[in-house]
Amino acid sequence: MKNFNLKLLLLLLISTLITLGCQIKDNITDNSIVWTDDKNGTFTDPRDNQTYKVIKIGNQILFAENLKYQIPEKEITDITEWKNNNDYDGWSFYRNNLDIGKSYGILYQWEAAKLACPNGWHLMTDNEWSELINNLGDEYMAGNKLKEIGTEHWYGTNAEVTNESGFTALGGGYRDSDGDFINLSIAGHFWTSTTYTMYNENYEAYRRSLAYTDQAILRIQTGKRHGLSARCVKD
């Protein structure tokens, strides 16, 4: 009986060590997520060691912050270069201001946004945005559940804004096709990876937009030269 108990204790000890070893290994894996509970965690991008909050909504695992990855050699500060970039692969901080970028993330042209998510993640598709919105009700009420509470990153707010999803959408504004910066704290605009095919898929793609003034989230086609915010979803 004593030998049996010793063997059982040894097996339990080995099992515990294996479990701890797997957890440690997972925590240092490039694509790992460190979960704080069943819906909230953090992910560290191995390319630049930027740590992002992540959330689980329905079956989706999403960034809860705007992407901030600086694609090497693709920053465009010059207005003329921006509006002549037909590769749509540039990015910039709002007003080319790093301090604004630290809060609101980066504004990516469309091709850049598709390339900017880390390995194991991708830019949300139009359908994935629809799935997110449907999990929160519909496009007419989801905005208030997605937006950050308060006025730190929004020009105004109201009592109906709850951010109950944890998505924490910010009013990051955008950079238009002529290189001008517009709408900071007024609205948040997010690329999808889905092209708009009604007329010419080479020039436009879908975006999702939220404004401080109402609770709706809009689906609009936009020229790919525009600079918008980006959110990543787990593969």
CSV table of C-alpha atoms in Angstrom, one decimal:
chain,number,residue,atom,x,y,z
A,1,MET,CA,0.0,0.0,0.0
A,2,LYS,CA,2.9,2.3,0.9
A,3,ASN,CA,4.6,1.6,-2.5
A,4,PHE,CA,1.3,2.3,-4.3
A,5,ASN,CA,0.9,5.7,-2.6
A,6,LEU,CA,4.5,6.6,-3.4
A,7,LYS,CA,4.0,5.7,-7.1
A,8,LEU,CA,0.7,7.7,-7.1
A,9,LEU,CA,2.5,10.7,-5.6
A,10,LEU,CA,5.3,10.4,-8.1
A,11,LEU,CA,2.9,10.3,-11.0
A,12,LEU,CA,1.1,13.4,-9.7
A,13,LEU,CA,4.4,15.2,-9.4
A,14,ILE,CA,5.4,14.3,-12.9
A,15,SER,CA,2.0,15.4,-14.3
A,16,THR,CA,2.4,18.8,-12.5
A,17,LEU,CA,5.8,19.4,-13.8
A,18,ILE,CA,4.7,18.6,-17.4
A,19,THR,CA,1.8,21.0,-17.0
A,20,LEU,CA,4.0,23.8,-15.7
A,21,GLY,CA,6.5,23.1,-18.5
A,22,CYS,CA,3.8,23.4,-21.1
A,23,GLN,CA,2.5,26.7,-19.6
A,24,ILE,CA,6.0,28.2,-19.5
A,25,LYS,CA,6.6,27.1,-23.1
A,26,ASP,CA,3.3,28.6,-24.2
A,27,ASN,CA,4.1,31.9,-22.5
A,28,ILE,CA,7.3,32.3,-24.5
A,29,THR,CA,5.9,31.2,-27.9
A,30,ASP,CA,5.8,34.0,-30.4
A,31,ASN,CA,2.1,33.5,-31.1
A,32,SER,CA,1.0,32.9,-27.5
A,33,ILE,CA,-1.7,34.7,-25.6
A,34,VAL,CA,-1.5,35.1,-21.9
A,35,TRP,CA,-5.0,34.9,-20.6
A,36,THR,CA,-6.1,36.7,-17.4
A,37,ASP,CA,-9.6,35.2,-17.5
A,38,ASP,CA,-11.7,33.4,-20.0
A,39,LYS,CA,-12.3,36.5,-22.2
A,40,ASN,CA,-9.3,38.8,-21.6
A,41,GLY,CA,-5.6,38.5,-22.2
A,42,THR,CA,-2.5,40.0,-23.7
A,43,PHE,CA,-0.4,39.2,-26.8
A,44,THR,CA,3.1,40.5,-27.4
A,45,ASP,CA,4.1,41.0,-31.0
A,46,PRO,CA,7.6,39.4,-31.4
A,47,ARG,CA,8.5,41.8,-34.2
A,48,ASP,CA,8.7,44.9,-31.9
A,49,ASN,CA,7.7,43.6,-28.4
A,50,GLN,CA,4.5,45.7,-28.5
A,51,THR,CA,2.0,44.2,-26.1
A,52,TYR,CA,-1.7,44.4,-27.0
A,53,LYS,CA,-4.8,43.6,-25.0
A,54,VAL,CA,-6.9,40.9,-26.6
A,55,ILE,CA,-10.5,39.8,-26.0
A,56,LYS,CA,-12.7,36.9,-26.9
A,57,ILE,CA,-16.1,37.8,-28.3
A,58,GLY,CA,-18.2,34.8,-29.4
A,59,ASN,CA,-15.8,32.5,-31.3
A,60,GLN,CA,-13.4,35.4,-32.3
A,61,ILE,CA,-10.2,36.4,-30.6
A,62,LEU,CA,-9.5,40.0,-31.4
A,63,PHE,CA,-7.0,42.8,-30.7
A,64,ALA,CA,-8.6,45.2,-28.2
A,65,GLU,CA,-6.3,48.0,-29.3
A,66,ASN,CA,-5.5,49.6,-32.7
A,67,LEU,CA,-2.5,48.1,-34.4
A,68,LYS,CA,0.8,50.0,-34.0
A,69,TYR,CA,3.3,48.0,-36.0
A,70,GLN,CA,5.6,50.2,-38.0
A,71,ILE,CA,6.2,48.4,-41.3
A,72,PRO,CA,9.9,49.0,-42.1
A,73,GLU,CA,10.6,51.6,-44.8
A,74,LYS,CA,6.9,52.2,-45.5
A,75,GLU,CA,6.2,55.3,-43.4
A,76,ILE,CA,5.0,58.2,-45.5
A,77,THR,CA,5.0,61.7,-44.0
A,78,ASP,CA,5.1,63.7,-47.3
A,79,ILE,CA,1.7,64.7,-48.7
A,80,THR,CA,2.7,64.3,-52.3
A,81,GLU,CA,4.3,60.9,-51.8
A,82,TRP,CA,1.1,59.8,-50.0
A,83,LYS,CA,-1.3,60.8,-52.7
A,84,ASN,CA,0.8,59.4,-55.4
A,85,ASN,CA,1.3,56.0,-53.8
A,86,ASN,CA,-0.6,53.6,-56.0
A,87,ASP,CA,0.8,50.6,-54.2
A,88,TYR,CA,-1.4,51.5,-51.2
A,89,ASP,CA,1.3,50.1,-48.9
A,90,GLY,CA,2.2,53.2,-46.8
A,91,TRP,CA,1.4,54.2,-43.2
A,92,SER,CA,1.7,57.2,-40.9
A,93,PHE,CA,0.9,58.4,-37.5
A,94,TYR,CA,-2.0,61.0,-37.3
A,95,ARG,CA,-0.4,64.3,-38.2
A,96,ASN,CA,2.9,62.4,-38.3
A,97,ASN,CA,3.0,62.7,-34.6
A,98,LEU,CA,4.4,59.7,-32.7
A,99,ASP,CA,2.7,60.7,-29.4
A,100,ILE,CA,-0.7,60.6,-31.1
A,101,GLY,CA,0.2,57.2,-32.6
A,102,LYS,CA,1.1,55.8,-29.2
A,103,SER,CA,-2.5,56.4,-28.1
A,104,TYR,CA,-4.5,55.9,-31.3
A,105,GLY,CA,-2.3,53.5,-33.3
A,106,ILE,CA,-1.2,53.8,-36.9
A,107,LEU,CA,-3.2,54.8,-40.0
A,108,TYR,CA,-2.5,52.3,-42.7
A,109,GLN,CA,-3.2,52.4,-46.4
A,110,TRP,CA,-5.1,49.2,-47.5
A,111,GLU,CA,-2.3,47.0,-48.6
A,112,ALA,CA,-0.2,48.0,-45.6
A,113,ALA,CA,-3.1,47.1,-43.3
A,114,LYS,CA,-3.3,43.6,-44.8
A,115,LEU,CA,0.4,43.1,-44.2
A,116,ALA,CA,0.7,44.6,-40.8
A,117,CYS,CA,-0.9,42.0,-38.5
A,118,PRO,CA,1.6,39.6,-36.9
A,119,ASN,CA,2.0,35.9,-37.8
A,120,GLY,CA,-1.1,33.9,-36.6
A,121,TRP,CA,-3.4,36.9,-37.0
A,122,HIS,CA,-4.9,38.8,-39.9
A,123,LEU,CA,-6.8,42.0,-40.7
A,124,MET,CA,-10.5,41.5,-40.1
A,125,THR,CA,-12.6,40.7,-43.1
A,126,ASP,CA,-16.0,42.3,-43.8
A,127,ASN,CA,-17.7,39.1,-42.8
A,128,GLU,CA,-15.7,38.9,-39.6
A,129,TRP,CA,-16.9,42.5,-38.7
A,130,SER,CA,-20.4,41.4,-39.4
A,131,GLU,CA,-20.0,38.4,-37.1
A,132,LEU,CA,-18.7,40.7,-34.4
A,133,ILE,CA,-21.6,43.1,-34.8
A,134,ASN,CA,-24.1,40.3,-34.8
A,135,ASN,CA,-22.7,39.0,-31.5
A,136,LEU,CA,-23.5,42.5,-30.1
A,137,GLY,CA,-27.0,42.9,-31.5
A,138,ASP,CA,-26.9,44.7,-34.9
A,139,GLU,CA,-25.2,47.6,-36.7
A,140,TYR,CA,-27.7,50.1,-35.1
A,141,MET,CA,-26.7,49.3,-31.5
A,142,ALA,CA,-23.3,47.7,-31.6
A,143,GLY,CA,-21.4,51.0,-31.8
A,144,ASN,CA,-22.0,51.9,-28.1
A,145,LYS,CA,-20.9,48.4,-27.1
A,146,LEU,CA,-17.7,48.8,-29.0
A,147,LYS,CA,-16.6,52.3,-28.1
A,148,GLU,CA,-14.3,53.3,-25.3
A,149,ILE,CA,-16.1,55.0,-22.4
A,150,GLY,CA,-15.4,58.7,-21.7
A,151,THR,CA,-13.7,61.5,-23.6
A,152,GLU,CA,-10.0,60.7,-23.4
A,153,HIS,CA,-10.0,59.5,-27.0
A,154,TRP,CA,-13.5,60.8,-28.1
A,155,TYR,CA,-14.7,64.4,-28.6
A,156,GLY,CA,-17.9,63.5,-26.8
A,157,THR,CA,-19.8,60.6,-25.3
A,158,ASN,CA,-23.2,59.6,-23.8
A,159,ALA,CA,-24.6,57.4,-21.1
A,160,GLU,CA,-25.4,54.6,-23.7
A,161,VAL,CA,-21.7,54.0,-24.4
A,162,THR,CA,-20.7,50.9,-22.4
A,163,ASN,CA,-17.8,49.3,-24.2
A,164,GLU,CA,-19.3,46.1,-22.7
A,165,SER,CA,-17.6,44.1,-25.5
A,166,GLY,CA,-14.1,45.2,-24.3
A,167,PHE,CA,-13.3,46.1,-27.9
A,168,THR,CA,-12.4,49.7,-26.9
A,169,ALA,CA,-12.8,51.5,-30.3
A,170,LEU,CA,-11.1,54.9,-30.4
A,171,GLY,CA,-11.8,58.0,-32.4
A,172,GLY,CA,-8.5,57.6,-34.4
A,173,GLY,CA,-9.6,59.7,-37.4
A,174,TYR,CA,-8.1,59.0,-40.8
A,175,ARG,CA,-5.8,60.3,-43.5
A,176,ASP,CA,-7.5,60.9,-46.8
A,177,SER,CA,-6.3,60.1,-50.2
A,178,ASP,CA,-4.8,63.6,-50.6
A,179,GLY,CA,-2.7,63.2,-47.4
A,180,ASP,CA,-4.8,65.4,-45.1
A,181,PHE,CA,-5.6,64.3,-41.5
A,182,ILE,CA,-9.3,64.4,-40.5
A,183,ASN,CA,-11.7,63.5,-37.7
A,184,LEU,CA,-9.3,62.7,-34.8
A,185,SER,CA,-11.5,62.0,-31.7
A,186,ILE,CA,-14.6,62.5,-33.9
A,187,ALA,CA,-14.8,59.1,-35.5
A,188,GLY,CA,-12.9,55.8,-35.7
A,189,HIS,CA,-12.4,54.1,-39.1
A,190,PHE,CA,-11.3,50.5,-39.5
A,191,TRP,CA,-10.2,48.7,-42.6
A,192,THR,CA,-11.5,45.4,-43.6
A,193,SER,CA,-9.5,43.1,-45.9
A,194,THR,CA,-12.5,42.8,-48.3
A,195,THR,CA,-12.4,44.7,-51.6
A,196,TYR,CA,-15.4,46.6,-52.9
A,197,THR,CA,-16.3,44.9,-56.2
A,198,MET,CA,-19.3,46.9,-57.4
A,199,TYR,CA,-17.2,49.1,-59.8
A,200,ASN,CA,-13.5,48.5,-59.6
A,201,GLU,CA,-12.0,46.2,-56.9
A,202,ASN,CA,-8.5,47.7,-57.6
A,203,TYR,CA,-9.4,51.0,-56.0
A,204,GLU,CA,-11.8,50.5,-53.1
A,205,ALA,CA,-12.4,48.3,-50.0
A,206,TYR,CA,-14.9,48.1,-47.2
A,207,ARG,CA,-14.4,49.9,-43.9
A,208,ARG,CA,-16.4,50.1,-40.7
A,209,SER,CA,-16.8,53.4,-39.0
A,210,LEU,CA,-18.1,54.7,-35.6
A,211,ALA,CA,-18.7,58.3,-34.6
A,212,TYR,CA,-19.1,59.9,-31.2
A,213,THR,CA,-22.5,61.2,-32.1
A,214,ASP,CA,-24.5,58.0,-32.4
A,215,GLN,CA,-24.5,54.3,-31.6
A,216,ALA,CA,-24.5,52.9,-35.2
A,217,ILE,CA,-21.5,51.3,-36.9
A,218,LEU,CA,-21.4,52.0,-40.6
A,219,ARG,CA,-20.2,49.9,-43.5
A,220,ILE,CA,-18.8,52.0,-46.3
A,221,GLN,CA,-16.5,51.6,-49.3
A,222,THR,CA,-13.3,53.7,-49.3
A,223,GLY,CA,-10.4,54.3,-51.6
A,224,LYS,CA,-7.4,52.1,-50.7
A,225,ARG,CA,-5.1,55.1,-50.5
A,226,HIS,CA,-6.8,56.3,-47.4
A,227,GLY,CA,-5.1,55.7,-44.0
A,228,LEU,CA,-7.4,54.0,-41.5
A,229,SER,CA,-7.0,52.1,-38.3
A,230,ALA,CA,-6.5,48.3,-38.2
A,231,ARG,CA,-7.7,45.5,-35.9
A,232,CYS,CA,-6.3,42.0,-36.1
A,233,VAL,CA,-8.3,38.7,-35.5
A,234,LYS,CA,-6.7,35.3,-34.6
A,235,ASP,CA,-6.4,32.9,-37.5
